[in-house]
Amino acid sequence: MEKGLLAAVRRFPLKGQEIKRLALSDVSFRSLCEDLADAEHALDSWAASASSVRSVRLGEYQTLVKELADEIEAMLAAHSGAPQGAGATAPQD
């Protein structure tokens, strides 16, 4: 499984099959999942950083990860017809 799909499935474990199906048919959704994986990786990198701008970058990437996850959730809801927030999400850090 691609890193983007893995990131989305980690975030929405009960929506794994929907994520895989939507990723096969929607390049925008696949791209959004890739963006989520990249943002999570950057967040992890900044969390381990000793840089003086660490806290600023952590805040920026935490916001970005949340926004990307919200977009993925909205696309899943639109695709399935379920209201947003109906999918189980993984615990947040």
Tab-separated table of N, CA and C in Angstrom:
chain	number	residue	atom	x	y	z
A	1	MET	N	0.854	-1.180	0.000
A	1	MET	CA	0.000	0.000	0.000
A	1	MET	C	0.899	1.241	0.000
A	2	GLU	N	0.515	2.245	-0.751
A	2	GLU	CA	1.279	3.488	-0.846
A	2	GLU	C	1.254	4.241	0.473
A	3	LYS	N	2.295	5.063	0.685
A	3	LYS	CA	2.402	5.799	1.953
A	3	LYS	C	1.202	6.710	2.192
A	4	GLY	N	0.657	7.309	1.152
A	4	GLY	CA	-0.502	8.180	1.315
A	4	GLY	C	-1.723	7.420	1.797
A	5	LEU	N	-1.948	6.254	1.209
A	5	LEU	CA	-3.086	5.440	1.631
A	5	LEU	C	-2.886	4.922	3.046
A	6	LEU	N	-1.661	4.560	3.376
A	6	LEU	CA	-1.373	4.116	4.742
A	6	LEU	C	-1.672	5.219	5.747
A	7	ALA	N	-1.288	6.445	5.417
A	7	ALA	CA	-1.546	7.579	6.314
A	7	ALA	C	-3.045	7.781	6.509
A	8	ALA	N	-3.801	7.699	5.433
A	8	ALA	CA	-5.253	7.889	5.529
A	8	ALA	C	-5.907	6.761	6.324
A	9	VAL	N	-5.470	5.533	6.101
A	9	VAL	CA	-6.043	4.391	6.820
A	9	VAL	C	-5.682	4.458	8.306
A	10	ARG	N	-4.475	4.911	8.628
A	10	ARG	CA	-4.117	5.093	10.046
A	10	ARG	C	-5.039	6.117	10.704
A	11	ARG	N	-5.354	7.157	9.973
A	11	ARG	CA	-6.194	8.235	10.510
A	11	ARG	C	-7.658	7.802	10.612
A	12	PHE	N	-8.126	7.012	9.643
A	12	PHE	CA	-9.524	6.561	9.594
A	12	PHE	C	-9.568	5.038	9.440
A	13	PRO	N	-9.228	4.305	10.489
A	13	PRO	CA	-9.088	2.846	10.367
A	13	PRO	C	-10.364	2.109	9.954
A	14	LEU	N	-11.513	2.607	10.308
A	14	LEU	CA	-12.756	1.929	9.927
A	14	LEU	C	-13.179	2.231	8.494
A	15	LYS	N	-12.464	3.114	7.838
A	15	LYS	CA	-12.791	3.499	6.465
A	15	LYS	C	-11.771	2.956	5.462
A	16	GLY	N	-10.977	1.971	5.872
A	16	GLY	CA	-9.899	1.456	5.032
A	16	GLY	C	-10.329	1.042	3.638
A	17	GLN	N	-11.408	0.279	3.545
A	17	GLN	CA	-11.865	-0.183	2.231
A	17	GLN	C	-12.364	0.975	1.374
A	18	GLU	N	-13.073	1.915	1.993
A	18	GLU	CA	-13.539	3.096	1.248
A	18	GLU	C	-12.360	3.918	0.743
A	19	ILE	N	-11.349	4.064	1.577
A	19	ILE	CA	-10.155	4.825	1.192
A	19	ILE	C	-9.501	4.177	-0.015
A	20	LYS	N	-9.335	2.872	0.024
A	20	LYS	CA	-8.707	2.158	-1.096
A	20	LYS	C	-9.530	2.298	-2.371
A	21	ARG	N	-10.851	2.144	-2.254
A	21	ARG	CA	-11.718	2.261	-3.437
A	21	ARG	C	-11.669	3.667	-4.030
A	22	LEU	N	-11.774	4.673	-3.171
A	22	LEU	CA	-11.777	6.049	-3.656
A	22	LEU	C	-10.429	6.413	-4.273
A	23	ALA	N	-9.360	5.913	-3.683
A	23	ALA	CA	-8.023	6.196	-4.215
A	23	ALA	C	-7.838	5.616	-5.617
A	24	LEU	N	-8.484	4.504	-5.889
A	24	LEU	CA	-8.388	3.899	-7.221
A	24	LEU	C	-9.084	4.731	-8.288
A	25	SER	N	-10.122	5.453	-7.888
A	25	SER	CA	-10.933	6.162	-8.881
A	25	SER	C	-10.745	7.674	-8.890
A	26	ASP	N	-10.064	8.223	-7.900
A	26	ASP	CA	-9.983	9.684	-7.784
A	26	ASP	C	-8.546	10.130	-7.531
A	27	VAL	N	-7.930	10.691	-8.553
A	27	VAL	CA	-6.538	11.127	-8.441
A	27	VAL	C	-6.381	12.261	-7.427
A	28	SER	N	-7.382	13.109	-7.295
A	28	SER	CA	-7.323	14.199	-6.311
A	28	SER	C	-7.303	13.643	-4.889
A	29	PHE	N	-8.091	12.608	-4.654
A	29	PHE	CA	-8.109	11.977	-3.333
A	29	PHE	C	-6.758	11.335	-3.039
A	30	ARG	N	-6.209	10.634	-4.028
A	30	ARG	CA	-4.888	10.011	-3.863
A	30	ARG	C	-3.839	11.055	-3.534
A	31	SER	N	-3.888	12.181	-4.229
A	31	SER	CA	-2.943	13.274	-3.997
A	31	SER	C	-3.098	13.846	-2.590
A	32	LEU	N	-4.320	13.989	-2.144
A	32	LEU	CA	-4.595	14.485	-0.799
A	32	LEU	C	-4.016	13.532	0.251
A	33	CYS	N	-4.145	12.245	0.025
A	33	CYS	CA	-3.572	11.254	0.945
A	33	CYS	C	-2.046	11.352	0.965
A	34	GLU	N	-1.437	11.548	-0.199
A	34	GLU	CA	0.019	11.731	-0.269
A	34	GLU	C	0.439	12.981	0.496
A	35	ASP	N	-0.324	14.049	0.332
A	35	ASP	CA	-0.029	15.290	1.064
A	35	ASP	C	-0.101	15.059	2.571
A	36	LEU	N	-1.081	14.277	3.007
A	36	LEU	CA	-1.207	13.962	4.429
A	36	LEU	C	0.031	13.214	4.917
A	37	ALA	N	0.462	12.215	4.169
A	37	ALA	CA	1.651	11.445	4.563
A	37	ALA	C	2.876	12.349	4.640
A	38	ASP	N	3.037	13.226	3.659
A	38	ASP	CA	4.180	14.150	3.659
A	38	ASP	C	4.124	15.101	4.848
A	39	ALA	N	2.942	15.613	5.150
A	39	ALA	CA	2.789	16.542	6.275
A	39	ALA	C	3.048	15.833	7.602
A	40	GLU	N	2.583	14.594	7.731
A	40	GLU	CA	2.854	13.835	8.957
A	40	GLU	C	4.348	13.577	9.118
A	41	HIS	N	5.016	13.276	8.020
A	41	HIS	CA	6.465	13.053	8.064
A	41	HIS	C	7.187	14.330	8.497
A	42	ALA	N	6.799	15.454	7.927
A	42	ALA	CA	7.410	16.733	8.303
A	42	ALA	C	7.132	17.050	9.770
A	43	LEU	N	5.924	16.769	10.225
A	43	LEU	CA	5.573	16.993	11.632
A	43	LEU	C	6.475	16.162	12.544
A	44	ASP	N	6.669	14.908	12.204
A	44	ASP	CA	7.551	14.039	12.994
A	44	ASP	C	8.986	14.559	12.992
A	45	SER	N	9.435	15.045	11.835
A	45	SER	CA	10.795	15.589	11.737
A	45	SER	C	10.962	16.817	12.621
A	46	TRP	N	9.983	17.707	12.582
A	46	TRP	CA	10.062	18.908	13.419
A	46	TRP	C	9.949	18.561	14.898
A	47	ALA	N	9.200	17.528	15.232
A	47	ALA	CA	9.076	17.113	16.634
A	47	ALA	C	10.428	16.661	17.184
A	48	ALA	N	11.268	16.104	16.318
A	48	ALA	CA	12.586	15.631	16.738
A	48	ALA	C	13.670	16.696	16.593
A	49	SER	N	13.315	17.843	16.081
A	49	SER	CA	14.284	18.907	15.810
A	49	SER	C	14.648	19.690	17.070
A	50	ALA	N	15.861	20.221	17.051
A	50	ALA	CA	16.310	21.104	18.136
A	50	ALA	C	16.359	22.552	17.648
A	51	SER	N	15.782	22.818	16.493
A	51	SER	CA	15.804	24.151	15.889
A	51	SER	C	15.068	25.172	16.753
A	52	SER	N	15.503	26.402	16.624
A	52	SER	CA	14.857	27.486	17.378
A	52	SER	C	13.435	27.765	16.881
A	53	VAL	N	13.111	27.329	15.678
A	53	VAL	CA	11.761	27.540	15.136
A	53	VAL	C	10.893	26.282	15.267
A	54	ARG	N	11.359	25.331	16.031
A	54	ARG	CA	10.662	24.048	16.195
A	54	ARG	C	9.198	24.240	16.586
A	55	SER	N	8.929	25.006	17.612
A	55	SER	CA	7.549	25.130	18.100
A	55	SER	C	6.640	25.795	17.068
A	56	VAL	N	7.177	26.759	16.335
A	56	VAL	CA	6.388	27.416	15.286
A	56	VAL	C	6.044	26.414	14.192
A	57	ARG	N	7.045	25.676	13.742
A	57	ARG	CA	6.820	24.696	12.668
A	57	ARG	C	5.903	23.564	13.126
A	58	LEU	N	6.041	23.145	14.382
A	58	LEU	CA	5.140	22.111	14.898
A	58	LEU	C	3.693	22.570	14.810
A	59	GLY	N	3.440	23.791	15.225
A	59	GLY	CA	2.083	24.333	15.156
A	59	GLY	C	1.565	24.389	13.734
A	60	GLU	N	2.427	24.829	12.816
A	60	GLU	CA	2.022	24.917	11.407
A	60	GLU	C	1.678	23.537	10.846
A	61	TYR	N	2.541	22.559	11.119
A	61	TYR	CA	2.301	21.226	10.568
A	61	TYR	C	1.157	20.507	11.271
A	62	GLN	N	0.947	20.764	12.553
A	62	GLN	CA	-0.220	20.193	13.227
A	62	GLN	C	-1.507	20.708	12.584
A	63	THR	N	-1.527	21.999	12.285
A	63	THR	CA	-2.690	22.592	11.621
A	63	THR	C	-2.877	21.999	10.231
A	64	LEU	N	-1.783	21.883	9.481
A	64	LEU	CA	-1.861	21.330	8.128
A	64	LEU	C	-2.366	19.888	8.149
A	65	VAL	N	-1.838	19.075	9.052
A	65	VAL	CA	-2.275	17.681	9.150
A	65	VAL	C	-3.770	17.615	9.460
A	66	LYS	N	-4.228	18.436	10.382
A	66	LYS	CA	-5.654	18.453	10.729
A	66	LYS	C	-6.509	18.864	9.531
A	67	GLU	N	-6.075	19.905	8.814
A	67	GLU	CA	-6.841	20.364	7.651
A	67	GLU	C	-6.899	19.299	6.562
A	68	LEU	N	-5.782	18.627	6.313
A	68	LEU	CA	-5.764	17.568	5.304
A	68	LEU	C	-6.657	16.399	5.728
A	69	ALA	N	-6.598	16.023	6.998
A	69	ALA	CA	-7.459	14.942	7.500
A	69	ALA	C	-8.930	15.334	7.382
A	70	ASP	N	-9.238	16.593	7.662
A	70	ASP	CA	-10.622	17.067	7.519
A	70	ASP	C	-11.082	16.983	6.065
A	71	GLU	N	-10.192	17.336	5.136
A	71	GLU	CA	-10.532	17.256	3.704
A	71	GLU	C	-10.769	15.813	3.276
A	72	ILE	N	-9.909	14.924	3.749
A	72	ILE	CA	-10.071	13.504	3.427
A	72	ILE	C	-11.395	12.999	3.982
A	73	GLU	N	-11.693	13.362	5.210
A	73	GLU	CA	-12.958	12.948	5.830
A	73	GLU	C	-14.155	13.469	5.039
A	74	ALA	N	-14.071	14.711	4.578
A	74	ALA	CA	-15.162	15.295	3.793
A	74	ALA	C	-15.337	14.561	2.465
A	75	MET	N	-14.226	14.214	1.819
A	75	MET	CA	-14.322	13.480	0.552
A	75	MET	C	-14.905	12.090	0.774
A	76	LEU	N	-14.503	11.442	1.860
A	76	LEU	CA	-15.062	10.124	2.175
A	76	LEU	C	-16.558	10.224	2.438
A	77	ALA	N	-16.964	11.246	3.185
A	77	ALA	CA	-18.382	11.440	3.494
A	77	ALA	C	-19.178	11.719	2.223
A	78	ALA	N	-18.637	12.549	1.346
A	78	ALA	CA	-19.327	12.868	0.096
A	78	ALA	C	-19.450	11.623	-0.781
A	79	HIS	N	-18.437	10.802	-0.771
A	79	HIS	CA	-18.433	9.593	-1.585
A	79	HIS	C	-19.401	8.551	-1.046
A	80	SER	N	-19.491	8.457	0.279
A	80	SER	CA	-20.332	7.421	0.880
A	80	SER	C	-21.735	7.911	1.219
A	81	GLY	N	-21.917	9.230	1.242
A	81	GLY	CA	-23.202	9.787	1.617
A	81	GLY	C	-23.390	9.902	3.118
A	82	ALA	N	-22.367	9.509	3.890
A	82	ALA	CA	-22.446	9.604	5.354
A	82	ALA	C	-22.088	11.017	5.791
A	83	PRO	N	-22.669	11.487	6.891
A	83	PRO	CA	-22.311	12.820	7.381
A	83	PRO	C	-20.868	12.857	7.858
A	84	GLN	N	-20.240	14.019	7.720
A	84	GLN	CA	-18.864	14.188	8.161
A	84	GLN	C	-18.791	13.919	9.655
A	85	GLY	N	-17.726	13.261	10.090
A	85	GLY	CA	-17.570	12.924	11.496
A	85	GLY	C	-18.113	11.543	11.829
A	86	ALA	N	-18.712	10.880	10.850
A	86	ALA	CA	-19.293	9.564	11.099
A	86	ALA	C	-18.248	8.459	11.077
A	87	GLY	N	-17.086	8.718	10.473
A	87	GLY	CA	-16.030	7.715	10.413
A	87	GLY	C	-15.172	7.753	11.652
A	88	ALA	N	-14.761	6.597	12.106
A	88	ALA	CA	-13.902	6.557	13.286
A	88	ALA	C	-12.527	7.081	12.920
A	89	THR	N	-11.991	7.889	13.780
A	89	THR	CA	-10.650	8.404	13.562
A	89	THR	C	-9.720	7.806	14.587
A	90	ALA	N	-8.459	7.750	14.220
A	90	ALA	CA	-7.441	7.270	15.143
A	90	ALA	C	-7.178	8.337	16.184
A	91	PRO	N	-6.735	7.951	17.350
A	91	PRO	CA	-6.417	8.947	18.384
A	91	PRO	C	-5.371	9.932	17.891
A	92	GLN	N	-5.529	11.164	18.285
A	92	GLN	CA	-4.605	12.219	17.877
A	92	GLN	C	-3.465	12.322	18.865
A	93	ASP	N	-2.313	12.734	18.362
A	93	ASP	CA	-1.138	12.938	19.232
A	93	ASP	C	-1.296	14.187	20.042
